[in-house]
Coordinates of C-alpha atoms in Angstrom, one line a residue:
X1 CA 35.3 -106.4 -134.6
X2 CA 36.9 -109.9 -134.6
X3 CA 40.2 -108.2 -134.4
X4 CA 39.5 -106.6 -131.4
X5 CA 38.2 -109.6 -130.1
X6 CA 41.7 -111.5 -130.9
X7 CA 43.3 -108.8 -129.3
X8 CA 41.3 -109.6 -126.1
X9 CA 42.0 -113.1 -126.2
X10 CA 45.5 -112.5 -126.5
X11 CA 45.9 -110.7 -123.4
X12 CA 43.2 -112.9 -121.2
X13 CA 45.4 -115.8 -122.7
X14 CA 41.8 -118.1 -123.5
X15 CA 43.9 -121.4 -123.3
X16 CA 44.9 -121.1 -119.6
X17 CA 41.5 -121.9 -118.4
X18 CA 39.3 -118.1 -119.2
X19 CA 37.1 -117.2 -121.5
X20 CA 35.4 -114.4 -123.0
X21 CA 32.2 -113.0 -122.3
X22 CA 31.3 -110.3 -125.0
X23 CA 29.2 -107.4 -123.4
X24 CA 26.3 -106.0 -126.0
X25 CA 24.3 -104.8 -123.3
X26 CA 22.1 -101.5 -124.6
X27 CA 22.2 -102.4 -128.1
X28 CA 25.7 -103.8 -128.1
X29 CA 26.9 -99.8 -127.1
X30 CA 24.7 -98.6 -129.8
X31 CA 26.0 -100.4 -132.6
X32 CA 23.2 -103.1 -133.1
X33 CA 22.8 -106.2 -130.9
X34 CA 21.4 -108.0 -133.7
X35 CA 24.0 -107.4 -136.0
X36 CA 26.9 -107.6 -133.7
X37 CA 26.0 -111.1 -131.6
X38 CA 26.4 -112.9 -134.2
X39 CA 29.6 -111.8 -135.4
X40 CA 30.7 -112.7 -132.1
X41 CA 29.4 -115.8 -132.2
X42 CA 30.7 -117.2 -135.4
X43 CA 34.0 -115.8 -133.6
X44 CA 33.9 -118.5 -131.1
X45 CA 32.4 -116.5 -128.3
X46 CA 30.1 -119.0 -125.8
X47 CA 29.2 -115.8 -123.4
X48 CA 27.4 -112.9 -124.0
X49 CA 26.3 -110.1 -121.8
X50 CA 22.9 -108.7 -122.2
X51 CA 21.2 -105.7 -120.0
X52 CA 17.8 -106.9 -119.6
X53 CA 15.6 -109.8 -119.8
X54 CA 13.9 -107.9 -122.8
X55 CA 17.3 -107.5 -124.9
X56 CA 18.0 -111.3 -123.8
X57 CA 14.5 -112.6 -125.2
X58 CA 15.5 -110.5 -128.6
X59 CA 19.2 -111.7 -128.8
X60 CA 18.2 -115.5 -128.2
X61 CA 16.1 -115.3 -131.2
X62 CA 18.9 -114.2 -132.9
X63 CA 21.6 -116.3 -131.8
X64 CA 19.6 -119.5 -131.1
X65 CA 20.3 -122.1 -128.5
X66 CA 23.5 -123.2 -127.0
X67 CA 25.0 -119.5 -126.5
X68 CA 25.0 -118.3 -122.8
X69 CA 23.6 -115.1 -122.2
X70 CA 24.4 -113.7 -118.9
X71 CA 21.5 -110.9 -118.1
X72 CA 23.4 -108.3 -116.2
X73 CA 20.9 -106.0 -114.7
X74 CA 18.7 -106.8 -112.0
X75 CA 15.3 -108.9 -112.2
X76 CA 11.5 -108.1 -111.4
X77 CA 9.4 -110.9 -111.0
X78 CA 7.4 -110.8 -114.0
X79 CA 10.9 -111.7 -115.7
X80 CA 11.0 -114.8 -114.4
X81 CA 8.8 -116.9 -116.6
X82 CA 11.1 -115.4 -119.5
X83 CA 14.3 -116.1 -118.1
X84 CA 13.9 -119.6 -117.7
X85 CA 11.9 -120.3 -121.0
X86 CA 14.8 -118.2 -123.1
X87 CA 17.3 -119.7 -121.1
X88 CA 18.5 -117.1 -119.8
X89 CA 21.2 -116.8 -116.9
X90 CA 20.3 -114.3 -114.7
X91 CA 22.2 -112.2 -112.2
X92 CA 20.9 -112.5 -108.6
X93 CA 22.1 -111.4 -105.0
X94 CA 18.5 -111.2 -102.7
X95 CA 16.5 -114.3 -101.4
X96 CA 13.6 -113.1 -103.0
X97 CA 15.8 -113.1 -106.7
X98 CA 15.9 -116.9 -105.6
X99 CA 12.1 -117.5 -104.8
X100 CA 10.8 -115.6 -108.0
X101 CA 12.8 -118.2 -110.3
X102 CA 12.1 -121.0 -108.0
X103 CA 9.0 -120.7 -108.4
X104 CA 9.3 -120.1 -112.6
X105 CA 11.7 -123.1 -113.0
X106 CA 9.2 -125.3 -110.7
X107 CA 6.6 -124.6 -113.0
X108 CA 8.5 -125.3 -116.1
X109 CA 10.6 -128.4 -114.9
X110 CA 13.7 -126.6 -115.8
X111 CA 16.9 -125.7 -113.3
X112 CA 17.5 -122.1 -114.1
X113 CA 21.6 -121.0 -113.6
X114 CA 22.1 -118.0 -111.8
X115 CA 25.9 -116.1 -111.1
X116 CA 25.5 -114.4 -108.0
X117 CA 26.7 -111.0 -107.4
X118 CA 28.7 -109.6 -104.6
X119 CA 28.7 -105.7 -103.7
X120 CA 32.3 -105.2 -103.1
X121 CA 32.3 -101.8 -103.2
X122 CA 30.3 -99.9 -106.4
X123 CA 26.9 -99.8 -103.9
X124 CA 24.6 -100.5 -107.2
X125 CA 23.7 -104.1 -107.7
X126 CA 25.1 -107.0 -105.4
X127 CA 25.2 -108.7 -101.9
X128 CA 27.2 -107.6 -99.2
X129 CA 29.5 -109.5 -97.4
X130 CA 27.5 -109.7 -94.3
X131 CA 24.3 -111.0 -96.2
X132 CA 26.5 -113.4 -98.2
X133 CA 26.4 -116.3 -95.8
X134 CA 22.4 -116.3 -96.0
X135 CA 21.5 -116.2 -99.6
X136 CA 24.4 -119.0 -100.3
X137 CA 22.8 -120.9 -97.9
X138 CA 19.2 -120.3 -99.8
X139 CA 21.3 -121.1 -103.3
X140 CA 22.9 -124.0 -101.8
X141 CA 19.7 -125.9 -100.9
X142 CA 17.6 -124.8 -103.6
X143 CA 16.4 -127.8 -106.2
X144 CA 15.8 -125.4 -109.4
X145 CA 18.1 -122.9 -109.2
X146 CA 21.6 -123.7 -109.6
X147 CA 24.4 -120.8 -108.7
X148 CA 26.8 -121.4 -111.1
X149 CA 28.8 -118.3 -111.3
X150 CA 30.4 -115.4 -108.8
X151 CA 30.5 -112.1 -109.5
X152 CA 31.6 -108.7 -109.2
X153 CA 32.5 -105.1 -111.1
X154 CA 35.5 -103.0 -110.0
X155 CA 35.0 -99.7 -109.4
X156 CA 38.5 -98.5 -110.4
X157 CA 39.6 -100.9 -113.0
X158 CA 42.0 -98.1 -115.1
X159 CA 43.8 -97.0 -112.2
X160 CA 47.0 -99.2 -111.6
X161 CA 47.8 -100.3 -108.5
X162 CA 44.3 -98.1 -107.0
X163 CA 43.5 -99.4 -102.8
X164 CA 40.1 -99.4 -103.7
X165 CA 40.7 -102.4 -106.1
X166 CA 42.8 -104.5 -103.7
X167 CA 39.9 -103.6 -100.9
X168 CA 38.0 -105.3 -103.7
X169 CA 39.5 -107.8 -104.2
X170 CA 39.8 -109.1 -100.3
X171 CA 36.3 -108.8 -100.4
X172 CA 35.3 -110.6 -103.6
X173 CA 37.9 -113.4 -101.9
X174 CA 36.3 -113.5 -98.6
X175 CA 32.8 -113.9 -100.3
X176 CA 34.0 -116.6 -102.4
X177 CA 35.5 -118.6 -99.1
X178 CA 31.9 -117.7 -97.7
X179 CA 30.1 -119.2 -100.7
X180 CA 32.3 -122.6 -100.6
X181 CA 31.8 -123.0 -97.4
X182 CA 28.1 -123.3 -97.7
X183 CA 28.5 -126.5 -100.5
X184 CA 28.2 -123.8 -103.8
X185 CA 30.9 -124.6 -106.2
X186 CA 30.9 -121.9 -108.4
X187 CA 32.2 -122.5 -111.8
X188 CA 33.0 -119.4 -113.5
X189 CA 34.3 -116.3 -111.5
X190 CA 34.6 -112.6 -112.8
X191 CA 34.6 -109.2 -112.1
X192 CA 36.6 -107.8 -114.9
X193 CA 35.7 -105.5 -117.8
X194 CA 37.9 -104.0 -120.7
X195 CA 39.8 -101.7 -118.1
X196 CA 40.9 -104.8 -116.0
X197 CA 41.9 -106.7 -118.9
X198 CA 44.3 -103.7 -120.1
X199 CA 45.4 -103.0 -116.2
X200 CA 46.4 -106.8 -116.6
X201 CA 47.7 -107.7 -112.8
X202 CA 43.6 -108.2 -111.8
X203 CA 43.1 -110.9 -114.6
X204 CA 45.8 -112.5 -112.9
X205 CA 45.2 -112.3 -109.7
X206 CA 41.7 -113.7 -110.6
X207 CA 43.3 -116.8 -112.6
X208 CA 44.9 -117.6 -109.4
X209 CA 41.6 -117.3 -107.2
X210 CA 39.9 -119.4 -109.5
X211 CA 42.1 -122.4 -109.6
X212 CA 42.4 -122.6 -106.3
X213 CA 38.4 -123.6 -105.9
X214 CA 38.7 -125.5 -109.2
X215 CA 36.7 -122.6 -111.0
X216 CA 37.7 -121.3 -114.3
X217 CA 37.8 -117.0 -115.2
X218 CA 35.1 -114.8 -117.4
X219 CA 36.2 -111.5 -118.5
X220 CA 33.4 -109.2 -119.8
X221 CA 34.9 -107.1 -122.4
X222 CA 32.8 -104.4 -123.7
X223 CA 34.3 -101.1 -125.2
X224 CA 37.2 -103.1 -126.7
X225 CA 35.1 -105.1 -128.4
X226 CA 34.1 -101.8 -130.2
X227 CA 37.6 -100.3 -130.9
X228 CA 37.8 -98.3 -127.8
X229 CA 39.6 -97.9 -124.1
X230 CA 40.0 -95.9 -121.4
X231 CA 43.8 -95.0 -120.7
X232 CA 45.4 -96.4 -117.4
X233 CA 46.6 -94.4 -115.1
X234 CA 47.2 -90.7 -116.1
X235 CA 47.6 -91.7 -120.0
X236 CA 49.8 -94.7 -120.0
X237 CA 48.4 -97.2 -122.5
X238 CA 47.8 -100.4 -121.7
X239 CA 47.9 -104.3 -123.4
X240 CA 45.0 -103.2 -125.3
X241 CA 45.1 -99.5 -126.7
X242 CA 46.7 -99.2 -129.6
X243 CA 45.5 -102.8 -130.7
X244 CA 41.8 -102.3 -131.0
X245 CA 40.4 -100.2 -134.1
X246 CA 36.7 -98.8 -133.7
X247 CA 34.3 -100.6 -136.0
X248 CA 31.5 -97.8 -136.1
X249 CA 31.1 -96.1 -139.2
X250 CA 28.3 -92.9 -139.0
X251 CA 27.3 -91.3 -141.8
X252 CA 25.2 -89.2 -143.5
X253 CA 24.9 -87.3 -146.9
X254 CA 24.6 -83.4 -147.9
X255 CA 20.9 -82.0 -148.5
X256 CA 21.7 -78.6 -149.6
X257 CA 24.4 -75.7 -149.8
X258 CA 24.5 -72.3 -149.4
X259 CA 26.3 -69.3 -148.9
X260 CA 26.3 -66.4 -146.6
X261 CA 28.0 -62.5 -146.4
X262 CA 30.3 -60.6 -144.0
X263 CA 27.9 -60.2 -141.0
X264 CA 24.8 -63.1 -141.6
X265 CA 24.2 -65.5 -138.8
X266 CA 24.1 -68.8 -138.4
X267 CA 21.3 -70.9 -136.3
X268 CA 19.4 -70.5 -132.9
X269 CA 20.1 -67.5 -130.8
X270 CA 23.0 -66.2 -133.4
X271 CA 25.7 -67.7 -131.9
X272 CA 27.8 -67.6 -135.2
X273 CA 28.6 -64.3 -137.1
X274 CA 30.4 -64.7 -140.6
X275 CA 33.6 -62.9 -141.1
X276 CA 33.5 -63.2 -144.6
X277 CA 32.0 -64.9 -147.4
X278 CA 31.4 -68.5 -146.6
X279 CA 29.9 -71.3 -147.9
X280 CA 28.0 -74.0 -146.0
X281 CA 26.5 -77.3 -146.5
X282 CA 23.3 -78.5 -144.8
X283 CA 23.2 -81.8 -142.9
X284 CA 20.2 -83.9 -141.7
X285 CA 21.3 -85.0 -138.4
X286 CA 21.1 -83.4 -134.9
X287 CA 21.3 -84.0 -131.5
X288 CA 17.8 -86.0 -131.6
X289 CA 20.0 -88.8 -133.9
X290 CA 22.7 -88.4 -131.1
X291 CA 25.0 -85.8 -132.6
X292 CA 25.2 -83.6 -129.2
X293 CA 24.6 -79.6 -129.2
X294 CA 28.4 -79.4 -127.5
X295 CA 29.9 -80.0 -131.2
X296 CA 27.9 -76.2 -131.6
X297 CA 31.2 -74.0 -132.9
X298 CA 32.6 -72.0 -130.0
X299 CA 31.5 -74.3 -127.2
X300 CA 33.0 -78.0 -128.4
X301 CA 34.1 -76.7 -131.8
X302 CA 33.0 -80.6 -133.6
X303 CA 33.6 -81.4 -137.3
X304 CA 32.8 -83.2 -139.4
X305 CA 34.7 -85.4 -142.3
X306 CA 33.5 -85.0 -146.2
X307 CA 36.1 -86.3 -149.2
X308 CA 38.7 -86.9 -146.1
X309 CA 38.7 -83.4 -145.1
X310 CA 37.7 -81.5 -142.1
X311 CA 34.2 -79.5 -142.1
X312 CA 33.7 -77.5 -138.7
X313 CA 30.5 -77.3 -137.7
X314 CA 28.8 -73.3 -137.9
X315 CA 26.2 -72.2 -135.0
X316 CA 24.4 -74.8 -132.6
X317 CA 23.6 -78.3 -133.2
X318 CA 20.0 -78.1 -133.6
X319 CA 17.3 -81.3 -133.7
X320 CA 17.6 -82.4 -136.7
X321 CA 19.7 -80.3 -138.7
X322 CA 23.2 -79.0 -138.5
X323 CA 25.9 -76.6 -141.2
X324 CA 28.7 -77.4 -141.7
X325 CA 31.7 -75.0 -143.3
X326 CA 32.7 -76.2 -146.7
X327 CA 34.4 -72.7 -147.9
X328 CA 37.4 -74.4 -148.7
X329 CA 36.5 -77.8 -149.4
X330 CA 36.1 -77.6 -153.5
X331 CA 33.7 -79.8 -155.5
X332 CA 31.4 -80.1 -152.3
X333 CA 27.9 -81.3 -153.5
X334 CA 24.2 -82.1 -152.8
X335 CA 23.9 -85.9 -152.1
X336 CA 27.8 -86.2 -151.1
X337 CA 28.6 -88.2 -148.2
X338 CA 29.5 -87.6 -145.0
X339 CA 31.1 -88.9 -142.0
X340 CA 29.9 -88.1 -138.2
X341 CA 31.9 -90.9 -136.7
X342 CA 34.7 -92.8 -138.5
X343 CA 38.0 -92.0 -139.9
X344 CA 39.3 -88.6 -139.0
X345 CA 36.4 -88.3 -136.0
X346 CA 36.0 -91.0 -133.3
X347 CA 33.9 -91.1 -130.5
X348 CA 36.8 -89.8 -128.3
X349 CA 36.6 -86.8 -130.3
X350 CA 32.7 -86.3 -129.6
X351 CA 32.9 -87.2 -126.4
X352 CA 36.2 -84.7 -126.0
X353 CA 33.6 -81.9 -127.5
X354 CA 30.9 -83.2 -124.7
X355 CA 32.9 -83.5 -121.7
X356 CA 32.1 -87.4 -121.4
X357 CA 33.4 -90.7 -122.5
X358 CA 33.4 -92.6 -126.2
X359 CA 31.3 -95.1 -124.0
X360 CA 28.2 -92.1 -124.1
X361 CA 28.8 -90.8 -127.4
X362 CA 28.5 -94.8 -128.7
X363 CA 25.4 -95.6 -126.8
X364 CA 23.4 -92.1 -128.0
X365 CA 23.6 -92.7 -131.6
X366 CA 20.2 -93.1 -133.0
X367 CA 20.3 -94.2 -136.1
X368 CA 19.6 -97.1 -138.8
X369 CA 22.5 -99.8 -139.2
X370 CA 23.4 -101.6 -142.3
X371 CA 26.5 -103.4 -141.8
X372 CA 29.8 -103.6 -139.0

């Protein structure tokens, strides 16, 4: 993981005034929060990216004081009390974000740091421009809660050169001139996640928009950190593919082999028929550990890896069991290991089988961690 992390760095160039925020958010991608933050940490990371002010409270005990974590999803008020006794940095963009911690950080005698988010054009979480003007003003003469960052999320990142991310831009420009204008001085800017970072003109563009207000640049990388990336364009790699290795191992072991004759079936509604003699090995996993029911042979056609060698997957995916074809595989036995997601199978291969995105496939696994 730190290698991917240096890979980051190298392209954000850290020593011309950005920094990296590592994203963990839901479970750091599902590879363990806990285990992962402070890797990042003892890395030199100062920023991380949390979803919720649940996942902060947990990550703070783990990290201790003196790392930032940025809560990136929205706040209820019953958060409030948390945020600013954690030390939390939550995201805001409504008036009523700003009275709710007001009214914590009064109570506390604490100034709580908010980054406020601008809605330039992904219609989920953020201001628009024409509300901009009033809840600066609300930030701007508030005495506990300080707006110390602006933010937003491109919509389009991997596509080089798309309209929709210059239309973004113009508008996360216009909101910052809004923002100064009303006596904020913002100190961090970003709206870039692994896909800008690899697109590589935004990050610059936003270096430039950031010294000219005397701000400095966060990039939020979060796939990369894991060993994944989307492909620019229509497949043309980018700074980062090809420099980030995926740090998930997912394994399990054999509980039991058998074989079958010309004609047996394998599995719910039959879906398999044996052509010949075969012999199969039983696994403990199914889609209730995040293993999904498209690896099922004949609709994603998944495998698995055993010794270093291929084992296709016979009949559906069920809950918590699936077979696996070791005919050819020799010396195959009860209690040998096997790999779901590793070497020989990534989460671009699940998530080819699923019709989704390594991003999906990460996030689904349920299952105990022991190292990274």
């Amino acid at each position: 993981m730190v290698e991917n992390l240096r890979a980051v760095q190298a392209i954000v160039n850290t020593g011309a005034g950005a920094e990296v925020l590592g994203v963990i958010k839901a479970n750091a991608y599902g590879h363990d929060a806990a285990i992962v933050a402070p890797v990042l940490v003892n890395a030199g990371v100062r920023w991380l990216g949390v979803a919720d002010v649940d996942e902060g409270a947990r990550i703070r005990r783990v990290v201790g004081d003196g790392v930032r974590l940025l809560v990136m999803l929205g706040l209820e008020e019953d958060d409030c009390k948390e945020v600013v006794e954690r030390d939390l940095t939550p995201v805001v963009w409504t008036v009523g974000h700003v009275a709710w911690l007001e009214r914590a950080a009064e109570a506390a005698g604490k100034v709580v740091r908010v980054h406020l988010e601008i809605d330039t054009g992904m219609a989920r979480q953020g201001v628009d421009l024409q509300g901009v003007a009033g809840i600066a003003e609300r930030l701007a003469g508030s005495k506990w809660v300080r707006c110390e960052g602006l933010m937003s999320h491109l919509v389009a990142a991997e596509v080089e050169g798309a309209e929709v991310t210059q239309r973004q831009r113009e508008r996360f420009a216009e909101a910052l001139e809004i923002v100064v204008s009303k006596k904020l001085t913002p100190e961090w800017l970003h709206l870039g996640a692994t896909s800008a970072v690899d697109e590589g003109a935004t990050l610059g563009w936003m270096q430039e928009l950031a010294a000219g207000v005397g701000a400095r640049v966060l990039v939020r990388p979060g796939i990369a950190l894991y060993g994944y990336c989307l492909p620019i364009d229509t497949g043309r790699a980018g700074g980062l593919c090809g420099h980030v290795q995926p740090v998930l191992t997912w394994k399990t072991r054999v509980i039991g082999l058998r074989e079958i004759g010309v004609g047996d079936t394998v599995g719910y509604g039959a879906t398999f028929t044996a052509k010949s003699l075969m012999r199969l090995a039983l696994l403990p996993v199914g889609y209730a550990d995040g293993l999904r029911r498209a690896a099922s042979s004949g609709v994603g056609d998944g495998w698995v890896m055993i010794g270093g060698r291929r084992a296709a997957v016979v009949g559906r995916v069920s809950m918590n069991l699936v077979a696996v074809d070791v005919t050819d595989l020799e010396g195959v036995a009860v209690g040998d290991e096997v790999v779901l997601l590793g070497e020989g199978v990534t989460a671009d291969d699940h998530a080819r089988w699923s019709g989704t995105i390594s991003y999906e496939i990460l996030c689904g696994i349920r299952a105990n961690f022991v190292a990274i």
